[in-house]
Short mmCIF file of C-alpha atoms in Angstrom, two decimals:
data_model
loop_
_atom_site.label_atom_id
_atom_site.label_comp_id
_atom_site.label_asym_id
_atom_site.label_seq_id
_atom_site.Cartn_x
_atom_site.Cartn_y
_atom_site.Cartn_z
CA MET A 10 -15.65 3.59 39.81
CA ALA A 11 -13.24 3.96 36.88
CA THR A 12 -10.24 6.22 36.31
CA GLN A 13 -7.31 6.63 33.93
CA ASN A 14 -5.09 8.33 36.50
CA PRO A 15 -3.56 6.29 39.36
CA VAL A 16 -3.18 9.51 41.42
CA ASP A 17 -6.97 9.73 41.75
CA LEU A 18 -7.32 6.34 43.42
CA ASP A 19 -8.02 5.63 47.07
CA TYR A 20 -5.86 2.53 47.38
CA LYS A 21 -7.18 1.63 50.80
CA ALA A 22 -10.70 1.55 49.38
CA LEU A 23 -9.47 -0.35 46.33
CA SER A 24 -7.85 -3.04 48.48
CA ASN A 25 -11.22 -3.55 50.19
CA ALA A 26 -13.06 -3.89 46.87
CA GLY A 27 -14.18 -7.40 46.00
CA THR A 28 -13.15 -7.14 42.36
CA TRP A 29 -10.99 -4.64 40.50
CA PHE A 30 -9.44 -4.44 37.04
CA LEU A 31 -6.18 -2.90 35.90
CA GLY A 32 -5.55 -2.16 32.22
CA ARG A 33 -2.36 -1.30 30.37
CA LEU A 34 -0.75 1.74 32.02
CA GLN A 35 0.89 4.45 29.94
CA THR A 36 4.10 5.11 31.87
CA ALA A 37 6.47 3.31 34.23
CA ARG A 38 5.69 5.98 36.81
CA ASP A 39 2.01 4.98 36.71
CA VAL A 40 2.97 1.33 37.28
CA ASP A 41 5.21 2.24 40.22
CA ARG A 42 2.56 4.45 41.80
CA MET A 43 -0.10 1.77 41.37
CA LEU A 44 2.07 -0.97 42.89
CA ASP A 45 3.19 1.20 45.81
CA GLY A 46 -0.38 2.14 46.61
CA LEU A 47 -1.75 -1.39 46.40
CA GLU A 48 1.14 -2.89 48.34
CA GLY A 49 0.79 -0.35 51.14
CA ALA A 50 -2.97 -0.75 51.33
CA SER A 51 -2.75 -4.54 51.28
CA SER A 52 -0.13 -4.56 54.06
CA ALA A 53 -2.31 -2.29 56.20
CA ALA A 54 -5.23 -4.64 55.65
CA GLY A 55 -3.13 -7.71 56.45
CA LYS A 56 -3.46 -9.12 52.93
CA LYS A 57 -0.76 -10.76 50.82
CA PHE A 58 0.34 -8.83 47.73
CA ASP A 59 2.93 -10.15 45.24
CA ALA A 60 4.23 -6.90 43.74
CA ALA A 61 6.78 -8.58 41.45
CA LYS A 62 4.19 -10.84 39.85
CA VAL A 63 1.68 -8.02 39.39
CA ARG A 64 4.38 -5.83 37.82
CA SER A 65 5.27 -8.63 35.39
CA LEU A 66 1.62 -9.12 34.42
CA LEU A 67 1.01 -5.39 33.98
CA GLY A 68 4.08 -5.04 31.78
CA GLY A 69 2.83 -7.70 29.36
CA LEU A 70 -0.76 -6.54 28.93
CA ASP A 71 -2.02 -6.20 25.34
CA SER A 72 -4.91 -4.08 24.13
CA ARG A 73 -8.30 -5.01 25.62
CA VAL A 74 -6.64 -7.24 28.26
CA PHE A 75 -7.07 -6.50 31.98
CA LEU A 76 -5.59 -7.79 35.21
CA MET A 77 -8.51 -8.85 37.40
CA ASN A 78 -8.26 -9.28 41.17
CA ASN A 79 -11.13 -11.19 42.76
CA VAL A 80 -11.38 -11.93 46.49
CA HIS A 81 -12.75 -15.36 45.61
CA GLU A 82 -9.63 -16.26 43.60
CA ASP A 83 -6.24 -17.23 45.02
CA GLU A 84 -4.34 -14.81 42.77
CA PRO A 85 -4.96 -12.18 40.05
CA ILE A 86 -5.89 -13.47 36.61
CA LEU A 87 -5.85 -12.00 33.10
CA PHE A 88 -9.24 -11.01 31.71
CA HIS A 89 -9.61 -10.76 27.90
CA THR A 90 -12.24 -8.64 26.14
CA ARG A 91 -13.10 -8.17 22.47
CA TRP A 92 -14.63 -5.55 20.21
CA ALA A 93 -18.26 -5.80 19.13
CA LEU A 94 -18.61 -5.10 15.41
CA SER A 95 -21.45 -2.81 14.28
CA TYR A 96 -22.59 -2.79 10.66
CA LEU A 97 -24.31 0.60 10.98
CA ALA A 98 -21.87 2.46 8.73
CA GLY A 99 -22.22 5.97 7.42
CA PRO A 100 -22.36 8.46 5.98
CA LEU A 101 -21.79 6.73 2.64
CA THR A 102 -19.73 8.29 -0.14
CA ARG A 103 -21.08 8.60 -3.68
CA PRO A 104 -19.03 5.64 -5.02
CA GLN A 105 -20.21 3.48 -2.10
CA ILE A 106 -23.84 4.37 -2.81
CA GLY A 107 -23.33 3.48 -6.47
CA ALA A 108 -21.82 0.11 -5.53
CA LEU A 109 -24.64 -0.69 -3.09
CA MET A 110 -27.36 0.28 -5.59
CA ALA A 111 -25.81 -1.40 -8.64
CA ASP A 112 -28.00 -4.52 -8.45
CA ARG A 113 -31.19 -2.54 -7.88
CA LYS A 114 -30.41 -0.23 -10.78
CA SER A 115 -29.94 -3.15 -13.17
CA GLY A 116 -33.14 -4.76 -11.91
CA ALA A 117 -35.10 -1.56 -12.44
CA SER A 118 -33.77 -1.20 -16.00
CA THR A 119 -34.72 -4.77 -16.83
CA ALA A 120 -38.23 -4.23 -15.55
CA ALA A 121 -38.72 -0.90 -17.34
CA SER A 122 -41.33 -0.53 -20.05
CA PRO A 123 -40.21 -0.54 -23.72
CA ALA A 124 -40.98 3.18 -24.07
CA LYS A 125 -38.90 4.14 -21.05
CA ALA A 126 -36.11 1.85 -22.17
CA ALA A 127 -36.05 3.55 -25.56
CA GLN A 128 -35.89 6.99 -23.92
CA ALA A 129 -32.98 5.92 -21.76
CA GLY A 130 -31.15 4.61 -24.81
CA GLN A 131 -31.61 7.93 -26.61
CA ALA A 132 -30.38 9.94 -23.59
CA ALA A 133 -27.12 8.00 -23.36
CA ALA A 134 -26.07 7.37 -26.96
CA THR A 135 -23.47 4.63 -27.33
CA SER A 136 -21.53 3.12 -30.16
CA GLU A 137 -19.68 -0.11 -30.84
CA GLU A 138 -16.77 1.93 -32.23
CA LEU A 139 -14.06 3.10 -29.84
CA PRO A 140 -13.82 6.93 -30.03
CA LEU A 141 -10.67 8.17 -31.75
CA THR A 142 -8.12 10.38 -29.99
CA GLU A 143 -4.99 12.20 -31.10
CA GLU A 144 -1.62 10.53 -30.65
CA GLY A 145 -0.28 11.21 -27.16
CA VAL A 146 -3.66 10.99 -25.40
CA ALA A 147 -3.48 8.09 -22.93
CA VAL A 148 -6.61 5.91 -22.99
CA CYS A 149 -7.38 3.24 -20.39
CA PHE A 150 -10.41 1.30 -19.18
CA VAL A 151 -11.73 0.49 -15.73
CA GLU A 152 -11.67 -3.25 -15.14
CA ASP A 153 -14.95 -4.37 -13.57
CA GLY A 154 -14.70 -8.13 -14.17
CA ALA A 155 -16.95 -8.18 -17.23
CA THR A 156 -15.55 -10.22 -20.13
CA SER A 157 -17.99 -8.88 -22.73
CA GLY A 158 -20.91 -6.53 -23.17
CA ALA A 159 -19.51 -3.73 -20.99
CA GLN A 160 -20.66 -0.15 -21.50
CA TYR A 161 -18.02 2.54 -21.01
CA VAL A 162 -18.66 6.18 -20.12
CA PRO A 163 -15.89 8.72 -20.83
CA ALA A 164 -14.19 10.40 -17.88
CA LEU A 165 -10.95 12.17 -17.06
CA HIS A 166 -8.73 10.05 -14.81
CA ALA A 167 -5.75 11.35 -12.85
CA ARG A 168 -3.43 10.24 -10.06
CA ALA A 169 -2.22 13.12 -7.92
CA GLN A 170 0.48 13.26 -5.25
CA LEU A 171 -0.28 15.83 -2.55
CA HIS A 172 2.54 17.21 -0.43
CA TYR A 173 1.76 18.72 2.98
CA ALA A 174 4.74 20.51 4.53
CA ASN A 175 5.12 22.70 7.61
CA ALA A 176 8.64 22.98 9.01
CA LYS A 177 7.45 24.70 12.20
CA LYS A 178 5.14 21.81 13.07
CA GLY A 179 7.47 19.12 11.72
CA ILE A 180 5.05 17.99 9.00
CA ASP A 181 6.32 16.47 5.74
CA GLU A 182 3.54 14.25 4.43
CA TRP A 183 2.98 12.77 0.96
CA THR A 184 -0.32 11.19 -0.01
CA GLU A 185 -1.93 9.99 -3.25
CA ARG A 186 -5.40 10.67 -4.62
CA THR A 187 -7.36 9.14 -7.49
CA VAL A 188 -9.50 11.68 -9.35
CA LEU A 189 -12.30 10.85 -11.77
CA VAL A 190 -14.11 13.67 -13.61
CA PRO A 191 -17.08 13.00 -15.94
CA LEU A 192 -16.77 14.05 -19.60
CA GLY A 193 -20.35 14.69 -20.60
CA GLU A 194 -21.60 14.42 -24.16
CA GLY A 195 -20.80 17.62 -26.06
CA ALA A 196 -19.10 19.20 -23.03
CA ARG A 197 -16.32 21.74 -23.60
CA SER A 198 -14.55 20.85 -20.35
CA PRO A 199 -14.72 18.18 -17.63
CA SER A 200 -17.59 18.42 -15.12
CA TRP A 201 -15.37 19.53 -12.23
CA ASP A 202 -18.31 19.96 -9.86
CA ASP A 203 -19.15 16.25 -10.22
CA TRP A 204 -15.67 14.87 -9.66
CA THR A 205 -14.96 11.98 -7.30
CA ILE A 206 -11.74 11.77 -5.34
CA SER A 207 -10.46 8.89 -3.22
CA THR A 208 -7.29 7.34 -1.82
CA GLU A 209 -7.86 4.02 -3.62
CA ARG A 210 -6.39 3.19 -7.00
CA LEU A 211 -8.65 2.09 -9.84
CA SER A 212 -7.94 -1.21 -11.56
CA LEU A 213 -7.16 -0.11 -15.13
CA VAL A 214 -6.45 -2.06 -18.32
CA ASP A 215 -5.24 -1.00 -21.77
CA ALA A 216 -7.98 -2.74 -23.78
CA PRO A 217 -11.79 -2.78 -23.44
CA ALA A 218 -13.91 -5.87 -22.90
CA ASN A 219 -15.23 -7.78 -25.91
CA ASN A 220 -18.45 -6.54 -27.56
CA ALA A 221 -18.32 -3.35 -25.50
CA ARG A 222 -20.22 -0.16 -26.21
CA PHE A 223 -18.79 3.31 -25.76
CA GLY A 224 -20.34 6.61 -24.78
CA GLU A 225 -19.71 9.61 -27.01
CA LEU A 226 -16.39 11.31 -26.28
CA PRO A 227 -16.45 15.14 -26.40
CA LYS A 228 -14.34 16.47 -29.26
CA VAL A 229 -12.23 18.57 -26.91
CA ALA A 230 -11.24 15.41 -24.98
CA SER A 231 -9.79 13.81 -28.10
CA LYS A 232 -7.24 16.62 -28.52
CA LYS A 233 -3.82 16.37 -26.87
CA GLU A 234 -3.65 20.14 -26.26
CA SER A 235 -6.60 19.99 -23.82
CA TYR A 236 -4.82 17.97 -21.16
CA PRO A 237 -2.07 20.39 -20.03
CA ARG A 238 -4.79 22.99 -19.45
CA TRP A 239 -6.93 20.52 -17.50
CA GLU A 240 -3.88 19.48 -15.48
CA LYS A 241 -3.41 23.08 -14.31
CA THR A 242 -7.10 23.33 -13.42
CA LEU A 243 -6.94 20.06 -11.49
CA LYS A 244 -3.88 21.20 -9.51
CA THR A 245 -5.69 24.41 -8.56
CA LYS A 246 -8.81 22.56 -7.45
CA LEU A 247 -6.79 20.07 -5.41
CA TYR A 248 -4.86 22.90 -3.73
CA GLN A 249 -8.11 24.68 -2.85
CA SER A 250 -10.13 21.68 -1.70
CA GLN A 251 -7.74 19.13 -0.17
CA ALA A 252 -6.52 20.97 2.90
CA ILE A 253 -6.04 18.81 6.00
CA GLU A 254 -7.29 19.76 9.44
CA LEU A 255 -4.67 19.93 12.18
CA PHE A 256 -5.22 20.49 15.89
CA SER A 257 -2.91 22.26 18.31
CA HIS A 258 -2.75 22.72 22.08
CA THR A 259 -0.82 25.81 23.16
CA PRO A 260 -0.12 24.90 26.83
CA THR A 261 1.61 21.64 25.86
CA LYS A 262 2.88 22.87 22.45
CA LEU A 263 1.49 19.70 20.86
CA HIS A 264 0.28 19.48 17.27
CA SER A 265 -1.73 16.71 15.66
CA GLU A 266 -0.28 14.52 12.93
CA PRO A 267 -1.84 14.35 9.44
CA GLY A 268 -4.74 11.90 9.59
CA GLU A 269 -4.85 11.91 13.40
CA SER A 270 -8.40 12.21 14.73
CA ARG A 271 -9.43 14.81 17.28
CA ALA A 272 -10.08 12.05 19.84
CA ALA A 273 -6.60 10.55 19.39
CA PHE A 274 -4.96 13.98 19.64
CA MET A 275 -6.92 14.86 22.78
CA GLY A 276 -5.76 11.56 24.28
CA ARG A 277 -2.14 12.63 23.75
CA VAL A 278 -2.88 16.06 25.22
CA GLN A 279 -4.49 14.57 28.32
CA LEU A 280 -1.52 12.24 28.82
CA ALA A 281 0.92 15.16 28.52
CA LEU A 282 -1.11 17.27 30.96
CA ARG A 283 -1.27 14.39 33.42
CA GLU A 284 2.49 13.85 33.26
CA ARG A 285 3.05 17.59 33.72
CA ARG A 286 0.75 17.61 36.73
CA ASP A 287 2.55 14.62 38.22
CA ASP A 288 5.89 16.40 37.75
CA ASP A 289 4.51 19.52 39.44
CA ILE A 290 3.20 17.47 42.36
CA GLU A 291 6.54 15.72 42.73
CA SER A 292 8.37 19.06 42.66
CA LEU A 293 6.10 20.44 45.39
CA ARG A 294 6.64 17.35 47.51
CA LYS A 295 10.41 17.69 47.23
CA LYS A 296 10.21 21.43 47.95
CA TYR A 297 8.18 21.10 51.13
CA ALA A 298 9.57 17.77 52.36
CA PRO A 299 12.31 19.41 54.53
CA LYS A 300 9.80 21.83 56.07
CA LEU A 301 7.38 19.02 56.85
CA ALA A 302 10.21 16.98 58.37
CA ARG A 303 11.18 19.88 60.65
CA LEU A 304 7.57 20.41 61.72
CA GLU A 305 7.17 16.72 62.49
CA GLU A 306 10.39 16.82 64.55
CA ARG A 307 9.13 19.82 66.53
CA ILE A 308 5.81 18.08 67.15
CA HIS A 309 7.65 14.95 68.29
CA LYS A 310 9.82 16.94 70.72
CA ALA A 311 6.78 18.78 72.05
CA ASP A 312 4.99 15.48 72.65
CA GLU A 313 8.02 14.15 74.53
CA LYS A 314 8.17 17.29 76.67
CA VAL A 315 4.49 17.00 77.56
CA ALA A 316 4.96 13.33 78.43
CA ARG A 317 7.89 14.15 80.77
CA GLU A 318 5.97 16.92 82.52
CA GLU A 319 2.97 14.67 83.03
CA ALA A 320 5.24 11.96 84.44
CA GLN A 321 6.62 14.38 87.07
#
């Protein structure tokens, strides 16, 4: 049996269990309810229960640490667990696939026939001369660790700051994105459909590696006037494609935070619902406590009356 809500527990049954585990509880009310239940059940069963020590241990529990009670042990002990790491990752992004296949690609090129190698060289024309650009066009190079012999392919690089704001939901979030858009040979504009976007910065340098070769830069990319127009296009595409998904729960009026997963948000919702339910139960108990006390008093008086009549 396992539960996340102390209200659900049968403490008398739990005190009779040979082994039980307690994890980190969310609220002080949960701790109090758990200790009251265990102490009462242990007293009824004639067992010793050190509430102060258990409270101290519960208050200091870290993640993946449990308080274990075993009938074969003299006192409760702390039980540590750990995560098991799985290497089955996925789905992979396009840059990750490229990084994983880099060695195989180079091996395949080395093993290619001379005819195929010549065709590949014709399809991706390169030059030892760095393409010229107008003054004011910023040029940089991706640093990949190669000291010489690198081959560069032209692309449009941008760093964008995205601002997500919603006063009603209390959201004011800034985040950065790295955008890389291919500049194909002879293209009149960047290949927007083939762009890659990530949260990681590229390692850039101002100068290329020694003995490098360069892909052909489209003429339009060498002109300074092209970039303000592309900047507007990029802003539009980012606005249209980089929306964030937020979750809401009407009964509790809770909203998810940017980047918060559905599972994490539902965990907060369940905690809020549980606390609301506990408050409702406590309110009902207080409401009906006087009535129950009066009924118990009437029953007690009736029992005394019956006892007196039987004695006569």
